[in-house]
Amino acid sequence: MGHLLDRLRLDPPPLGRLGEHEELALALKDAIGTEPRRPADVLRTYTESLEPTVVSCDHPAFLAFIPGAPTKAAALFDMVLSASSLHGVSWLEASGAVAAENQVLSLFADLAGMPQGAGGCFVSGGSAGNLSALVVARDTGRRRLGLAAADPVRIAVSDQVHSSVGNTLRIIGVEPLVVPTSDHRLTGAALAAALDAASSDGGAPVVAVVATAGTTNAGIIDDLGGVAEQTRARDLWLHIDAAYGGAALFVPELRTRLRGIEHADSLVVDPHKWMFAPFDCGALLYREPRLARAVHTQDASYLDAIHGADGDGHEDWNPSDYAYHLTRRPRGLPLWFSLAVHGTDAYRDAVARGAEIARYTARLAEETEGLELLREPELTVVLIRRTGWRPEDYYAWSKRLLASGLAFITPSVWEGETVARLAFLHPGITEETVRSIIASLTQDA
Ligand SMILES: *Cc1c(COP(=O)(O)O)cnc(C)c1O
């Protein structure tokens, strides 16, 4: 308990460092034996040898990949979940937990402008959400076209789509129809051209389109309105991957960039990214949940009890019916608790702060000799070129930053070139830290 509270009180937590294989092997050598050990001793192995080699995603200067920055309220409630072995498979077993999760999902559906009746469940993250949604898209599409279960179909994606969507298509045996982007965005016009061409290229029919609201690498939002016009005109399933960018729904100025999101047939938003929920928490919403039930409901005699075998005619809401999972923790509850404790205005302000500090960083990069802002940030990712640096210079810079404890930033690739990529999200990062990071980019090793 002491350790938990100490960790929660750290502000900021230590940034952490990379562990060496030998060092960790030594630390773990006798950790698990045949005889019991005192919990305090085992905890010491963790705190002294393991924890320091884990970089803290919730450090305000963790700007690599997409950070996570859970609120203290959400982190505390996550412990309640674990301590009570709460699970959230079905209404029968966990109605209170499911009702609270659904309250949060309804809030998201309302923010997105999806119709009454939209719903789904919380899954482990964007990857699980994309997989679960695209199975529904595939099977619904096959049914609409009168195809058999094994008949090939295609799903249209942009050349910027998240890697998890590529994985999903391989897993579910669907060929991608890759649509070229213009300026890294999928547009309605490019989609229309690709779909027209695909209708006579001899390939399998296209049943769905994936659009992205906030690419992970650069925070770019597809032309959701234009894409939705095409999917509605052609009766195609529209899946919107807003794993990272969905949090922008809280902020009116950013919300306008997501216009068209209300047309999604399925929508993924990751609260464990820019909505300050602990890992692992992804939200998956369907416009017509019954279509997901038709695909995901598991059929087993021991499950009849959760599927209305009592005959009361009441339609129960089972999270297990909306994704590929069965046993699951009600991972939406920490977010529910935190939203209730802080109120949605606090979320609006915290999300807006990330975008604001990204714009501040962009201005600073523009003004700094030797640096070049590669693109105006639409959300919170800032891409910067340091004149004259080769890829190894960016990697050496990244290592120096982590070793100095200033920040954790990993390089990325933009238009074929290695660049510095800063992904903001933690509202606690200061302009002073940003100035130090920008200054470090101007110094050679
Ligand atoms: C992060 C991300 C994903 C994957 O989400 P996980 O929670 O890491 O599984 C998918 N799509 C986009 C756009 C993302 O940013």
PDB file of N, CA and C in Angstrom, residues 37-44:
ATOM      1  N   ARG A  37       8.678 -16.663  -0.498  1.00  0.00           N
ATOM      2  CA  ARG A  37       9.552 -15.552  -0.084  1.00  0.00           C
ATOM      3  C   ARG A  37       8.691 -14.464   0.533  1.00  0.00           C
ATOM      4  N   ARG A  38       9.318 -13.640   1.366  1.00  0.00           N
ATOM      5  CA  ARG A  38       8.557 -12.546   1.974  1.00  0.00           C
ATOM      6  C   ARG A  38       8.175 -11.540   0.884  1.00  0.00           C
ATOM      7  N   PRO A  39       6.893 -11.122   0.852  1.00  0.00           N
ATOM      8  CA  PRO A  39       6.456 -10.154  -0.169  1.00  0.00           C
ATOM      9  C   PRO A  39       7.334  -8.902  -0.192  1.00  0.00           C
ATOM     10  N   ALA A  40       7.781  -8.457   0.983  1.00  0.00           N
ATOM     11  CA  ALA A  40       8.585  -7.227   1.023  1.00  0.00           C
ATOM     12  C   ALA A  40       9.893  -7.426   0.260  1.00  0.00           C
ATOM     13  N   ASP A  41      10.452  -8.637   0.344  1.00  0.00           N
ATOM     14  CA  ASP A  41      11.699  -8.903  -0.377  1.00  0.00           C
ATOM     15  C   ASP A  41      11.464  -8.925  -1.887  1.00  0.00           C
ATOM     16  N   VAL A  42      10.367  -9.542  -2.273  1.00  0.00           N
ATOM     17  CA  VAL A  42      10.077  -9.613  -3.710  1.00  0.00           C
ATOM     18  C   VAL A  42       9.796  -8.197  -4.235  1.00  0.00           C
ATOM     19  N   LEU A  43       9.065  -7.421  -3.420  1.00  0.00           N
ATOM     20  CA  LEU A  43       8.770  -6.050  -3.842  1.00  0.00           C
ATOM     21  C   LEU A  43      10.078  -5.269  -4.015  1.00  0.00           C
ATOM     22  N   ARG A  44      11.056  -5.566  -3.136  1.00  0.00           N
ATOM     23  CA  ARG A  44      12.328  -4.857  -3.256  1.00  0.00           C
ATOM     24  C   ARG A  44      13.014  -5.196  -4.585  1.00  0.00           C
TER      25      ARG A  44
END
